[in-house]
Tab-separated table of C-alpha atoms and ligand atoms in Angstrom:
chain	number	residue	atom	x	y	z
A	1	MET	CA	-17.143	-9.552	-4.260
A	2	SER	CA	-16.394	-7.617	-7.502
A	3	ASN	CA	-19.301	-5.453	-7.205
A	4	PHE	CA	-18.684	-4.872	-3.562
A	5	SER	CA	-15.072	-3.713	-4.416
A	6	SER	CA	-16.001	-1.687	-7.225
A	7	GLN	CA	-18.932	0.105	-5.428
A	8	PHE	CA	-16.700	0.892	-2.449
A	9	GLY	CA	-13.684	1.457	-4.486
A	10	LYS	CA	-15.496	4.455	-5.908
A	11	SER	CA	-17.300	5.618	-2.889
A	12	PHE	CA	-13.882	6.760	-1.431
A	13	LEU	CA	-13.752	9.394	-3.904
A	14	THR	CA	-17.301	10.327	-3.025
A	15	SER	CA	-16.983	10.634	0.489
A	16	SER	CA	-14.140	12.966	0.524
A	17	GLN	CA	-15.919	15.504	-1.475
A	18	TYR	CA	-18.120	18.430	-0.070
A	19	ILE	CA	-20.855	19.129	-1.766
A	20	SER	CA	-22.444	22.700	-1.428
A	21	SER	CA	-26.482	22.033	-1.179
A	22	GLY	CA	-27.685	25.701	-0.944
A	23	SER	CA	-30.709	24.455	0.402
A	24	ASN	CA	-30.942	27.148	3.050
A	25	SER	CA	-32.849	29.838	0.934
A	26	ASP	CA	-32.382	32.556	3.984
A	27	SER	CA	-28.495	32.428	3.744
A	28	GLU	CA	-28.017	31.499	0.267
A	29	SER	CA	-26.648	34.644	-1.116
A	30	GLU	CA	-23.973	34.930	1.800
A	31	VAL	CA	-22.927	31.342	1.372
A	32	ASP	CA	-22.514	32.086	-2.344
A	33	ASP	CA	-20.586	35.296	-1.700
A	34	TYR	CA	-18.351	33.586	0.963
A	35	LEU	CA	-17.538	30.092	-0.420
A	36	PRO	CA	-14.561	30.202	-3.022
A	37	GLU	CA	-15.523	29.288	-6.464
A	38	SER	CA	-13.887	25.780	-6.193
A	39	ASP	CA	-16.171	24.963	-3.528
A	40	GLU	CA	-19.437	25.037	-5.358
A	41	THR	CA	-19.051	22.399	-7.335
A	42	SER	CA	-17.069	19.121	-6.856
A	43	GLU	CA	-14.594	18.488	-9.707
A	44	LEU	CA	-15.324	14.803	-9.449
A	45	SER	CA	-19.030	15.241	-9.967
A	46	GLU	CA	-18.154	15.955	-13.581
A	47	ASP	CA	-16.560	12.402	-13.881
A	48	GLU	CA	-19.312	10.049	-15.155
A	49	ASP	CA	-17.503	7.131	-13.654
A	50	VAL	CA	-17.727	8.514	-9.990
A	51	GLN	CA	-20.942	8.041	-8.225
A	52	LEU	CA	-21.505	10.643	-5.572
A	53	THR	CA	-23.294	8.895	-2.974
A	54	PHE	CA	-22.821	10.608	0.319
A	55	VAL	CA	-23.611	14.192	1.381
A	56	MET	CA	-23.167	15.905	4.768
A	57	VAL	CA	-25.929	16.570	6.987
A	58	GLU	CA	-25.957	18.114	10.352
A	59	LYS	CA	-27.613	15.784	12.818
A	60	LYS	CA	-30.195	18.108	14.309
A	61	LYS	CA	-31.613	18.703	10.673
A	62	LEU	CA	-32.013	15.098	10.366
A	63	VAL	CA	-33.424	14.687	13.494
A	64	ASN	CA	-36.068	17.404	13.244
A	65	LEU	CA	-37.612	15.481	10.165
A	66	PHE	CA	-38.767	13.040	12.524
A	67	SER	CA	-40.261	15.342	15.313
A	68	GLN	CA	-43.830	14.821	14.067
A	69	CYS	CA	-45.977	11.867	13.416
A	70	PRO	CA	-46.280	11.205	9.663
A	71	VAL	CA	-49.740	9.820	10.342
A	72	CYS	CA	-51.725	12.262	12.638
A	73	SER	CA	-48.848	15.133	12.839
A	74	SER	CA	-48.781	14.763	16.546
A	75	GLU	CA	-45.589	15.276	18.460
A	76	ALA	CA	-43.268	12.061	18.313
A	77	SER	CA	-40.829	10.921	20.920
A	78	LEU	CA	-37.282	10.022	19.422
A	79	ARG	CA	-34.511	7.700	20.353
A	80	GLU	CA	-31.573	7.893	18.547
A	81	ASN	CA	-28.460	5.626	18.187
A	82	CYS	CA	-25.107	5.839	16.478
A	83	SER	CA	-23.147	2.866	15.207
A	84	GLY	CA	-20.158	4.602	13.552
A	85	SER	CA	-21.255	6.728	11.064
A	86	LEU	CA	-24.848	4.970	11.028
A	87	LEU	CA	-27.613	6.806	12.711
A	88	THR	CA	-30.742	4.845	13.714
A	89	ILE	CA	-33.931	6.925	14.572
A	90	HIS	CA	-36.592	5.167	16.716
A	91	GLN	CA	-39.968	7.363	16.252
A	92	LEU	CA	-42.830	6.630	18.398
A	93	CYS	CA	-46.032	8.780	18.273
A	94	ASP	CA	-46.960	10.455	21.545
A	95	ASN	CA	-50.796	10.376	20.601
A	96	ASP	CA	-52.212	7.580	22.382
A	97	SER	CA	-54.773	6.835	19.802
A	98	CYS	CA	-52.105	6.684	17.126
A	99	ARG	CA	-48.984	5.303	18.340
A	100	PHE	CA	-47.326	4.991	15.192
A	101	LYS	CA	-43.930	3.836	15.470
A	102	ARG	CA	-40.983	3.152	13.064
A	103	VAL	CA	-37.203	2.827	12.755
A	104	CYS	CA	-35.107	4.542	10.227
A	105	LYS	CA	-31.544	4.176	9.176
A	106	SER	CA	-29.133	6.942	7.735
A	107	GLN	CA	-27.480	4.233	5.455
A	108	GLU	CA	-27.979	0.784	4.227
A	109	GLN	CA	-27.057	-1.944	6.706
A	110	LEU	CA	-24.932	-4.741	5.246
A	111	SER	CA	-25.179	-8.304	6.113
A	112	ARG	CA	-22.477	-8.330	8.472
A	113	GLY	CA	-23.633	-6.034	11.022
A	114	THR	CA	-22.129	-3.001	9.627
A	115	SER	CA	-23.147	-0.227	7.246
A	116	GLU	CA	-22.359	0.810	3.651
A	117	GLY	CA	-21.065	4.202	5.011
A	118	ASN	CA	-18.872	2.536	7.682
A	119	ILE	CA	-17.340	0.599	4.985
A	120	ALA	CA	-17.029	3.420	2.576
A	121	ILE	CA	-14.854	5.375	5.353
A	122	SER	CA	-12.583	2.300	5.781
A	123	ASN	CA	-12.222	2.039	2.026
A	124	ALA	CA	-11.524	5.522	1.275
A	125	ILE	CA	-8.981	5.639	3.882
A	126	PHE	CA	-7.219	2.565	2.615
A	127	MET	CA	-7.499	3.298	-1.280
A	128	SER	CA	-6.185	6.948	-0.665
A	129	GLY	CA	-3.166	5.872	1.571
A	130	SER	CA	-4.271	7.775	4.246
A	131	SER	CA	-3.040	6.970	8.002
A	132	PRO	CA	-6.094	5.486	9.639
A	133	ALA	CA	-5.510	7.289	12.977
A	134	LYS	CA	-5.007	10.670	11.189
A	135	ALA	CA	-8.033	10.449	9.038
A	136	LEU	CA	-10.175	9.052	11.934
A	137	LYS	CA	-9.093	11.882	14.127
A	138	MET	CA	-10.094	14.448	11.482
A	139	PHE	CA	-13.390	13.343	11.356
A	140	LYS	CA	-13.515	13.572	15.445
A	141	PHE	CA	-12.276	16.957	15.070
A	142	MET	CA	-15.147	17.801	12.757
A	143	GLY	CA	-17.640	16.571	15.776
A	144	MET	CA	-18.681	13.747	12.816
A	145	HIS	CA	-19.827	10.306	14.070
A	146	VAL	CA	-17.192	7.802	12.902
A	147	ILE	CA	-15.899	4.236	13.157
A	148	SER	CA	-13.256	3.292	15.723
A	149	TYR	CA	-9.656	2.289	14.744
A	150	ALA	CA	-10.439	-1.219	15.718
A	151	ALA	CA	-13.250	-1.389	13.248
A	152	TYR	CA	-11.260	0.121	10.371
A	153	MET	CA	-8.860	-2.901	11.227
A	154	GLN	CA	-11.439	-5.321	10.968
A	155	HIS	CA	-13.062	-3.680	7.879
A	156	GLN	CA	-9.720	-3.800	6.115
A	157	LYS	CA	-9.182	-7.618	7.144
A	158	THR	CA	-12.777	-8.641	6.442
A	159	PHE	CA	-13.749	-6.732	3.121
A	160	ILE	CA	-10.961	-4.453	1.765
A	161	ILE	CA	-8.048	-6.685	1.344
A	162	PRO	CA	-9.885	-9.692	0.173
A	163	SER	CA	-11.376	-7.583	-2.504
A	164	VAL	CA	-8.081	-6.254	-3.517
A	165	ASP	CA	-6.982	-9.876	-3.815
A	166	TYR	CA	-9.926	-10.945	-5.706
A	167	ILE	CA	-9.654	-8.341	-8.299
A	168	TYR	CA	-5.671	-8.542	-8.504
A	169	ASP	CA	-6.237	-12.356	-9.028
A	170	GLU	CA	-9.008	-11.954	-11.530
A	171	GLU	CA	-7.024	-9.168	-13.726
A	172	LYS	CA	-3.935	-11.344	-13.632
A	173	ALA	CA	-6.144	-14.395	-15.026
A	174	ALA	CA	-7.771	-11.835	-17.832
A	175	CYS	CA	-3.958	-10.886	-18.710
A	176	MET	CA	-2.937	-14.356	-18.994
A	177	ALA	CA	-5.951	-15.315	-21.011
A	178	ARG	CA	-5.232	-12.614	-23.349
A	179	VAL	CA	-1.688	-13.778	-23.960
A	180	ALA	CA	-2.362	-17.239	-24.111
A	181	GLY	CA	-0.895	-19.360	-26.832
A	182	HIS	CA	1.005	-16.309	-28.215
A	183	SER	CA	4.732	-15.888	-28.201
A	184	LEU	CA	5.716	-12.895	-26.460
A	185	THR	CA	8.551	-10.326	-26.152
A	186	LEU	CA	8.753	-9.254	-22.656
A	187	SER	CA	10.902	-6.836	-20.583
A	188	GLY	CA	11.161	-7.178	-16.934
A	189	ASP	CA	13.080	-5.147	-14.079
A	190	GLY	CA	13.116	-5.229	-10.200
A	191	ARG	CA	12.272	-2.452	-8.083
A	192	ALA	CA	13.774	-2.636	-4.431
A	193	ASP	CA	12.615	-0.736	-1.018
A	194	SER	CA	15.985	0.641	-0.785
A	195	PRO	CA	18.761	1.398	-3.078
A	196	GLY	CA	22.303	-0.380	-2.873
A	197	HIS	CA	22.427	-3.855	-1.478
A	198	SER	CA	20.431	-3.412	1.692
A	199	ALA	CA	17.068	-3.938	0.433
A	200	LYS	CA	14.606	-6.336	2.146
A	201	TYR	CA	11.695	-6.526	-0.484
A	202	MET	CA	11.801	-6.365	-4.439
A	203	VAL	CA	8.928	-6.653	-6.981
A	204	TYR	CA	9.842	-8.010	-10.101
A	205	SER	CA	7.536	-6.971	-13.119
A	206	LEU	CA	7.128	-8.721	-16.563
A	207	MET	CA	5.875	-6.547	-19.156
A	208	ASP	CA	4.588	-7.445	-22.617
A	209	THR	CA	6.252	-5.044	-25.070
A	210	THR	CA	3.432	-5.295	-27.674
A	211	THR	CA	0.449	-4.612	-25.330
A	212	LYS	CA	2.134	-2.499	-22.734
A	213	SER	CA	0.654	-4.446	-20.100
A	214	ILE	CA	2.217	-5.916	-16.965
A	215	LEU	CA	1.639	-9.665	-17.187
A	216	CYS	CA	2.912	-10.623	-13.716
A	217	CYS	CA	4.517	-9.115	-10.614
A	218	GLU	CA	6.170	-11.058	-7.943
A	219	LEU	CA	7.222	-9.865	-4.485
A	220	VAL	CA	10.505	-11.334	-3.209
A	221	GLN	CA	11.779	-11.159	0.467
A	222	VAL	CA	15.501	-11.274	1.071
A	223	CYS	CA	17.059	-13.669	3.769
A	224	MET	CA	17.066	-11.456	6.821
A	225	PHE	CA	18.091	-12.394	10.418
A	226	SER	CA	16.215	-10.151	12.977
A	227	ILE	CA	17.017	-9.933	16.736
A	228	TYR	CA	14.129	-8.761	18.897
A	229	CYS	CA	14.934	-7.907	22.642
A	230	THR	CA	12.497	-7.965	25.284
A	231	PHE	CA	13.230	-6.937	28.742
A	232	LYS	CA	10.737	-8.249	31.290
A	233	ASN	CA	11.488	-8.545	35.148
A	234	LEU	CA	15.358	-7.364	34.314
A	235	GLU	CA	16.075	-10.520	32.258
A	236	SER	CA	16.186	-9.951	28.456
A	237	THR	CA	15.169	-12.685	25.700
A	238	VAL	CA	16.579	-12.755	22.265
A	239	VAL	CA	14.419	-13.904	19.585
A	240	PHE	CA	15.983	-14.896	15.857
A	241	SER	CA	13.441	-14.784	13.303
A	242	LYS	CA	14.568	-15.588	9.673
A	243	SER	CA	12.855	-15.391	6.361
A	244	ASN	CA	14.465	-17.252	3.706
A	245	GLU	CA	13.237	-16.836	0.174
A	246	THR	CA	16.671	-15.992	-0.911
A	247	GLY	CA	20.039	-15.994	0.185
A	248	GLY	CA	20.906	-12.055	-0.270
A	249	SER	CA	19.555	-8.937	-1.931
A	250	SER	CA	21.559	-9.842	-4.971
A	251	TYR	CA	19.388	-12.811	-5.410
A	252	MET	CA	16.359	-11.291	-5.263
A	253	GLU	CA	16.079	-9.924	-9.116
A	254	ASN	CA	16.878	-13.372	-10.283
A	255	GLU	CA	14.452	-15.196	-8.000
A	256	GLY	CA	11.558	-12.575	-9.049
A	257	LEU	CA	12.477	-13.074	-12.835
A	258	ARG	CA	12.467	-16.798	-12.342
A	259	ARG	CA	9.064	-16.734	-10.680
A	260	CYS	CA	7.508	-14.394	-13.082
A	261	LEU	CA	8.678	-16.430	-16.028
A	262	ALA	CA	7.398	-19.563	-14.531
A	263	SER	CA	3.995	-17.994	-14.307
A	264	VAL	CA	4.033	-16.727	-17.661
A	265	MET	CA	5.030	-19.786	-19.514
A	266	GLN	CA	2.251	-21.674	-18.093
A	267	SER	CA	-0.117	-20.113	-20.863
A	268	ALA	CA	2.617	-18.373	-23.411
A	269	THR	CA	5.865	-18.997	-24.845
A	270	VAL	CA	8.485	-16.444	-24.564
A	271	LYS	CA	10.615	-15.532	-27.629
A	272	GLU	CA	12.707	-12.774	-26.374
A	273	LEU	CA	13.384	-11.276	-22.844
A	274	VAL	CA	14.642	-7.521	-22.345
A	275	THR	CA	16.307	-7.114	-18.980
A	276	ASP	CA	19.107	-5.333	-17.345
A	277	ARG	CA	22.744	-6.668	-17.532
A	278	HIS	CA	22.409	-8.540	-14.126
A	279	PRO	CA	25.056	-11.154	-14.000
A	280	GLN	CA	22.863	-13.968	-12.304
A	281	ILE	CA	20.019	-13.268	-14.968
A	282	ARG	CA	22.409	-13.713	-17.862
A	283	LYS	CA	23.462	-16.822	-16.287
A	284	TYR	CA	19.981	-18.189	-15.447
A	285	LEU	CA	18.939	-17.620	-18.938
A	286	ARG	CA	21.897	-18.792	-20.801
A	287	ASP	CA	21.628	-22.170	-18.410
A	288	GLU	CA	17.867	-22.703	-17.730
A	289	CYS	CA	16.098	-20.927	-20.676
A	290	PRO	CA	18.475	-21.191	-23.549
A	291	GLU	CA	15.263	-20.860	-26.145
A	292	VAL	CA	14.737	-17.265	-24.938
A	293	LYS	CA	16.483	-14.462	-26.696
A	294	HIS	CA	17.968	-12.566	-24.124
A	295	SER	CA	18.542	-8.844	-24.784
A	296	PHE	CA	19.711	-5.669	-22.698
A	297	ASP	CA	17.614	-2.651	-22.632
A	298	THR	CA	18.886	0.544	-24.099
A	299	TRP	CA	18.528	2.625	-20.710
A	300	HIS	CA	21.151	0.305	-18.928
A	301	ILE	CA	23.481	0.265	-21.803
A	302	ALA	CA	23.439	4.025	-22.071
A	303	LYS	CA	24.087	4.013	-18.436
A	304	GLY	CA	26.853	1.657	-18.677
A	305	ILE	CA	28.238	3.754	-21.512
A	306	ILE	CA	28.249	7.269	-19.528
A	307	PHE	CA	30.028	5.405	-16.734
A	308	ILE	CA	32.742	4.198	-18.774
A	309	TYR	CA	33.106	7.694	-20.344
A	310	LEU	CA	33.261	9.246	-17.148
A	311	SER	CA	35.861	6.680	-15.789
A	312	MET	CA	38.056	7.448	-18.935
A	313	PHE	CA	37.450	11.111	-18.979
A	314	PRO	CA	36.626	12.331	-15.313
A	315	CYS	CA	36.999	15.895	-15.891
A	316	SER	CA	34.614	16.122	-19.083
A	317	MET	CA	31.308	16.647	-17.231
B	1	LIG	ZN1	-49.542	9.445	15.205
Protein backbone atom coordinates (compact mmCIF):
# COMPACT_ATOMS: atom_id res chain seq x y z
CA MET A 1 0.00 0.00 0.00
CA SER A 2 2.84 2.41 0.81
CA ASN A 3 4.45 1.79 -2.58
CA PHE A 4 1.09 2.41 -4.20
CA SER A 5 0.66 5.70 -2.40
CA SER A 6 4.16 7.01 -3.02
CA GLN A 7 4.01 5.99 -6.68
CA PHE A 8 0.71 7.75 -7.33
CA GLY A 9 1.49 10.60 -4.96
CA LYS A 10 4.30 11.53 -7.32
CA SER A 11 2.38 10.76 -10.47
CA PHE A 12 0.03 13.69 -9.92
CA LEU A 13 2.99 15.98 -10.44
CA THR A 14 4.04 14.27 -13.63
CA SER A 15 0.59 14.04 -15.16
CA SER A 16 0.07 17.79 -14.87
CA GLN A 17 3.20 18.71 -16.77
CA TYR A 18 3.49 19.37 -20.47
CA ILE A 19 6.63 18.04 -22.09
CA SER A 20 7.68 19.33 -25.47
CA SER A 21 8.72 16.28 -27.50
CA GLY A 22 10.04 18.03 -30.61
CA SER A 23 9.73 14.76 -32.52
CA ASN A 24 8.22 16.30 -35.65
CA SER A 25 11.27 17.46 -37.54
CA ASP A 26 9.20 19.25 -40.23
CA SER A 27 7.81 21.80 -37.84
CA GLU A 28 10.48 21.69 -35.16
CA SER A 29 11.90 25.11 -35.91
CA GLU A 30 8.43 26.69 -36.06
CA VAL A 31 7.45 25.09 -32.74
CA ASP A 32 10.69 26.24 -31.12
CA ASP A 33 10.01 29.78 -32.29
CA TYR A 34 6.42 29.69 -31.12
CA LEU A 35 6.67 28.09 -27.69
CA PRO A 36 7.58 30.34 -24.78
CA GLU A 37 10.84 29.41 -23.09
CA SER A 38 9.11 28.08 -19.97
CA ASP A 39 7.28 25.40 -22.00
CA GLU A 40 10.42 23.87 -23.50
CA THR A 41 11.42 22.00 -20.36
CA SER A 42 9.33 21.18 -17.36
CA GLU A 43 10.72 22.66 -14.13
CA LEU A 44 9.79 19.45 -12.35
CA SER A 45 11.93 17.38 -14.71
CA GLU A 46 14.96 18.87 -12.94
CA ASP A 47 13.74 17.46 -9.64
CA GLU A 48 15.30 14.03 -9.20
CA ASP A 49 12.54 12.90 -6.82
CA VAL A 50 9.81 13.33 -9.44
CA GLN A 51 9.34 10.57 -11.97
CA LEU A 52 7.88 11.90 -15.21
CA THR A 53 5.72 8.99 -16.27
CA PHE A 54 3.16 10.22 -18.79
CA VAL A 55 3.32 12.08 -22.10
CA MET A 56 0.51 13.48 -24.19
CA VAL A 57 0.09 11.56 -27.44
CA GLU A 58 -2.40 12.37 -30.17
CA LYS A 59 -4.72 9.39 -30.65
CA LYS A 60 -4.36 9.13 -34.45
CA LYS A 61 -0.55 9.19 -34.13
CA LEU A 62 -0.72 6.25 -31.76
CA VAL A 63 -3.27 4.30 -33.80
CA ASN A 64 -1.20 4.74 -37.00
CA LEU A 65 1.59 2.73 -35.40
CA PHE A 66 -0.69 -0.32 -35.57
CA SER A 67 -1.93 0.10 -39.14
CA GLN A 68 0.59 -2.43 -40.46
CA CYS A 69 1.08 -6.04 -39.44
CA PRO A 70 4.47 -6.39 -37.66
CA VAL A 71 4.93 -9.89 -39.21
CA CYS A 72 4.05 -9.52 -42.92
CA SER A 73 3.68 -5.71 -43.21
CA SER A 74 0.18 -6.10 -44.65
CA GLU A 75 -2.69 -3.82 -43.74
CA ALA A 76 -4.21 -4.57 -40.36
CA SER A 77 -7.75 -4.06 -39.07
CA LEU A 78 -8.00 -2.15 -35.81
CA ARG A 79 -10.63 -2.00 -33.11
CA GLU A 80 -10.20 0.67 -30.45
CA ASN A 81 -11.71 0.88 -27.00
CA CYS A 82 -11.25 3.62 -24.39
CA SER A 83 -11.84 3.09 -20.68
CA GLY A 84 -11.17 6.46 -19.12
CA SER A 85 -7.68 7.40 -20.27
CA LEU A 86 -6.79 3.79 -21.09
CA LEU A 87 -6.74 3.06 -24.83
CA THR A 88 -6.93 -0.59 -25.88
CA ILE A 89 -6.18 -1.47 -29.52
CA HIS A 90 -7.13 -4.84 -30.99
CA GLN A 91 -5.03 -5.47 -34.10
CA LEU A 92 -5.79 -8.19 -36.69
CA CYS A 93 -3.77 -8.73 -39.87
CA ASP A 94 -5.90 -8.64 -43.08
CA ASN A 95 -3.61 -11.14 -44.84
CA ASP A 96 -5.46 -14.48 -44.81
CA SER A 97 -2.20 -16.42 -44.74
CA CYS A 98 -0.96 -14.47 -41.69
CA ARG A 99 -3.93 -13.38 -39.51
CA PHE A 100 -1.57 -12.13 -36.81
CA LYS A 101 -3.47 -10.56 -33.93
CA ARG A 102 -2.59 -8.82 -30.70
CA VAL A 103 -4.07 -6.55 -28.03
CA CYS A 104 -2.08 -3.47 -26.89
CA LYS A 105 -2.89 -1.21 -23.98
CA SER A 106 -1.63 2.36 -23.57
CA GLN A 107 -1.11 1.93 -19.81
CA GLU A 108 -0.49 -0.75 -17.23
CA GLN A 109 -3.75 -2.30 -16.08
CA LEU A 110 -4.15 -2.73 -12.34
CA SER A 111 -5.70 -5.66 -10.55
CA ARG A 112 -9.05 -4.01 -9.80
CA GLY A 113 -10.00 -3.39 -13.40
CA THR A 114 -8.73 0.16 -13.73
CA SER A 115 -5.48 1.46 -15.16
CA GLU A 116 -2.45 3.27 -13.79
CA GLY A 117 -3.27 6.49 -15.66
CA ASN A 118 -6.87 6.60 -14.45
CA ILE A 119 -5.76 6.27 -10.84
CA ALA A 120 -3.04 8.87 -11.47
CA ILE A 121 -5.65 11.38 -12.68
CA SER A 122 -7.79 10.84 -9.56
CA ASN A 123 -4.73 11.05 -7.36
CA ALA A 124 -3.52 14.24 -9.05
CA ILE A 125 -6.90 15.93 -8.56
CA PHE A 126 -7.07 14.88 -4.91
CA MET A 127 -3.49 15.73 -3.95
CA SER A 128 -3.54 19.13 -5.64
CA GLY A 129 -6.77 20.11 -3.90
CA SER A 130 -8.51 20.73 -7.21
CA SER A 131 -12.23 20.54 -7.81
CA PRO A 132 -12.82 17.14 -9.46
CA ALA A 133 -15.76 18.45 -11.51
CA LYS A 134 -13.72 21.35 -12.92
CA ALA A 135 -10.58 19.29 -13.47
CA LEU A 136 -12.46 16.58 -15.38
CA LYS A 137 -14.29 19.22 -17.40
CA MET A 138 -10.90 20.72 -18.33
CA PHE A 139 -9.82 17.36 -19.77
CA LYS A 140 -13.06 17.11 -21.75
CA PHE A 141 -12.52 20.60 -23.18
CA MET A 142 -9.09 19.39 -24.31
CA GLY A 143 -10.76 16.49 -26.11
CA MET A 144 -8.99 13.98 -23.92
CA HIS A 145 -10.48 10.66 -22.89
CA VAL A 146 -10.83 10.83 -19.13
CA ILE A 147 -12.52 9.09 -16.22
CA SER A 148 -16.04 9.99 -15.10
CA TYR A 149 -16.89 11.83 -11.88
CA ALA A 150 -18.33 8.60 -10.44
CA ALA A 151 -15.04 6.81 -11.22
CA TYR A 152 -13.11 9.58 -9.43
CA MET A 153 -15.28 9.16 -6.33
CA GLN A 154 -14.76 5.40 -6.45
CA HIS A 155 -10.97 5.80 -6.77
CA GLN A 156 -10.98 8.26 -3.88
CA LYS A 157 -12.89 5.85 -1.67
CA THR A 158 -11.11 2.66 -2.72
CA PHE A 159 -7.50 3.71 -3.27
CA ILE A 160 -6.60 7.26 -2.28
CA ILE A 161 -8.09 7.83 1.17
CA PRO A 162 -7.02 4.38 2.46
CA SER A 163 -3.50 5.18 1.22
CA VAL A 164 -3.49 8.56 2.98
CA ASP A 165 -4.75 6.93 6.19
CA TYR A 166 -2.10 4.23 5.93
CA ILE A 167 0.76 6.72 5.41
CA TYR A 168 -0.54 8.96 8.23
CA ASP A 169 -0.71 6.07 10.69
CA GLU A 170 2.73 4.86 9.60
CA GLU A 171 4.30 8.32 10.05
CA LYS A 172 2.58 8.82 13.40
CA ALA A 173 3.86 5.45 14.64
CA ALA A 174 7.38 6.35 13.48
CA CYS A 175 7.22 9.70 15.34
CA MET A 176 6.05 8.00 18.51
CA ALA A 177 8.77 5.36 18.20
CA ARG A 178 11.42 8.09 17.97
CA VAL A 179 10.30 9.71 21.25
CA ALA A 180 9.45 6.51 23.13
CA GLY A 181 10.88 6.55 26.63
CA HIS A 182 11.98 10.20 26.39
CA SER A 183 10.97 13.08 28.65
CA LEU A 184 9.49 15.67 26.31
CA THR A 185 8.88 19.39 26.22
CA LEU A 186 5.82 19.95 24.04
CA SER A 187 3.97 22.94 22.71
CA GLY A 188 0.35 22.79 21.65
CA ASP A 189 -2.38 24.92 20.15
CA GLY A 190 -5.66 24.50 18.32
CA ARG A 191 -6.75 25.77 14.94
CA ALA A 192 -10.47 26.19 14.36
CA ASP A 193 -12.33 26.37 11.06
CA SER A 194 -13.62 29.87 11.88
CA PRO A 195 -12.73 32.64 14.36
CA GLY A 196 -14.75 33.55 17.41
CA HIS A 197 -17.04 31.14 19.22
CA SER A 198 -18.87 29.66 16.23
CA ALA A 199 -16.32 27.05 15.14
CA LYS A 200 -17.51 23.56 14.29
CA TYR A 201 -14.18 21.78 13.84
CA MET A 202 -10.80 22.22 15.49
CA VAL A 203 -7.48 20.50 14.93
CA TYR A 204 -5.30 20.42 18.03
CA SER A 205 -1.60 19.73 17.45
CA LEU A 206 1.25 18.90 19.79
CA MET A 207 4.81 19.67 18.69
CA ASP A 208 8.03 18.38 20.18
CA THR A 209 10.04 21.58 20.77
CA THR A 210 13.37 19.73 20.47
CA THR A 211 12.88 18.08 17.09
CA LYS A 212 10.21 20.54 15.84
CA SER A 213 8.10 17.58 14.72
CA ILE A 214 4.34 17.33 15.15
CA LEU A 215 3.76 14.29 17.33
CA CYS A 216 0.00 14.22 17.36
CA CYS A 217 -3.04 15.88 15.75
CA GLU A 218 -6.62 15.43 16.85
CA LEU A 219 -9.77 16.61 15.08
CA VAL A 220 -12.52 17.70 17.46
CA GLN A 221 -16.09 18.45 16.46
CA VAL A 222 -18.29 20.71 18.53
CA CYS A 223 -21.75 19.72 19.67
CA MET A 224 -24.18 20.92 17.04
CA PHE A 225 -27.89 20.67 16.54
CA SER A 226 -28.74 20.79 12.85
CA ILE A 227 -32.17 21.10 11.37
CA TYR A 228 -32.86 19.68 7.95
CA CYS A 229 -36.19 20.44 6.35
CA THR A 230 -37.44 18.43 3.41
CA PHE A 231 -40.62 19.27 1.60
CA LYS A 232 -42.50 16.45 -0.04
CA ASN A 233 -46.14 16.41 -1.08
CA LEU A 234 -46.61 19.75 0.70
CA GLU A 235 -45.62 18.18 4.01
CA SER A 236 -42.50 19.19 5.85
CA THR A 237 -40.26 16.89 7.81
CA VAL A 238 -37.83 18.20 10.40
CA VAL A 239 -34.86 16.04 11.27
CA PHE A 240 -32.58 16.78 14.19
CA SER A 241 -29.03 15.51 14.06
CA LYS A 242 -26.52 15.82 16.85
CA SER A 243 -22.80 15.21 17.20
CA ASN A 244 -21.76 15.27 20.81
CA GLU A 245 -17.97 15.26 20.98
CA THR A 246 -17.90 18.42 23.10
CA GLY A 247 -20.49 20.65 24.74
CA GLY A 248 -19.52 23.82 22.82
CA SER A 249 -16.80 25.47 20.78
CA SER A 250 -15.03 26.69 23.93
CA TYR A 251 -14.54 23.08 25.05
CA MET A 252 -12.87 21.93 21.85
CA GLU A 253 -9.34 23.11 22.67
CA ASN A 254 -9.29 21.34 26.02
CA GLU A 255 -10.71 18.18 24.46
CA GLY A 256 -8.12 18.21 21.70
CA LEU A 257 -5.26 18.65 24.18
CA ARG A 258 -6.62 15.87 26.38
CA ARG A 259 -6.70 13.41 23.47
CA CYS A 260 -3.25 14.41 22.21
CA LEU A 261 -1.68 14.12 25.65
CA ALA A 262 -3.26 10.71 26.21
CA SER A 263 -1.83 9.52 22.90
CA VAL A 264 1.70 10.86 23.55
CA MET A 265 1.81 9.66 27.15
CA GLN A 266 1.31 6.08 26.00
CA SER A 267 4.94 5.96 24.88
CA ALA A 268 6.70 8.98 26.46
CA THR A 269 6.54 11.25 29.49
CA VAL A 270 5.82 14.97 29.27
CA LYS A 271 7.86 17.18 31.57
CA GLU A 272 6.71 20.54 30.22
CA LEU A 273 3.85 21.77 28.08
CA VAL A 274 3.68 25.20 26.45
CA THR A 275 0.19 26.44 25.50
CA ASP A 276 -1.85 29.61 25.36
CA ARG A 277 -3.59 30.88 28.50
CA HIS A 278 -6.84 29.01 27.86
CA PRO A 279 -8.57 28.83 31.29
CA GLN A 280 -9.92 25.27 30.81
CA ILE A 281 -6.48 24.00 29.80
CA ARG A 282 -4.90 25.66 32.84
CA LYS A 283 -7.46 23.99 35.08
CA TYR A 284 -7.13 20.60 33.35
CA LEU A 285 -3.34 20.53 33.65
CA ARG A 286 -3.46 21.77 37.23
CA ASP A 287 -5.98 19.10 38.31
CA GLU A 288 -5.27 16.13 36.02
CA CYS A 289 -1.57 16.44 35.15
CA PRO A 290 0.16 18.09 38.14
CA GLU A 291 3.48 16.47 37.17
CA VAL A 292 3.57 18.45 33.90
CA LYS A 293 5.08 21.94 34.11
CA HIS A 294 2.69 24.31 32.36
CA SER A 295 4.20 27.31 30.56
CA PHE A 296 2.61 30.02 28.46
CA ASP A 297 3.94 30.80 25.00
CA THR A 298 5.43 34.25 24.46
CA TRP A 299 3.21 35.10 21.48
CA HIS A 300 0.03 34.92 23.55
CA ILE A 301 1.74 36.75 26.46
CA ALA A 302 2.81 39.55 24.11
CA LYS A 303 -0.68 39.72 22.62
CA GLY A 304 -2.14 40.02 26.13
CA ILE A 305 0.29 42.83 27.02
CA ILE A 306 -0.67 44.73 23.86
CA PHE A 307 -4.38 44.46 24.72
CA ILE A 308 -3.71 45.71 28.27
CA TYR A 309 -1.59 48.56 26.91
CA LEU A 310 -4.28 49.57 24.43
CA SER A 311 -6.98 49.50 27.10
CA MET A 312 -4.87 51.78 29.32
CA PHE A 313 -3.70 54.12 26.54
CA PRO A 314 -6.34 53.84 23.78
CA CYS A 315 -4.98 56.78 21.77
CA SER A 316 -1.33 55.70 21.79
CA MET A 317 -1.52 53.45 18.68
ZN1 LIG B 1 0.41 -10.27 -41.06
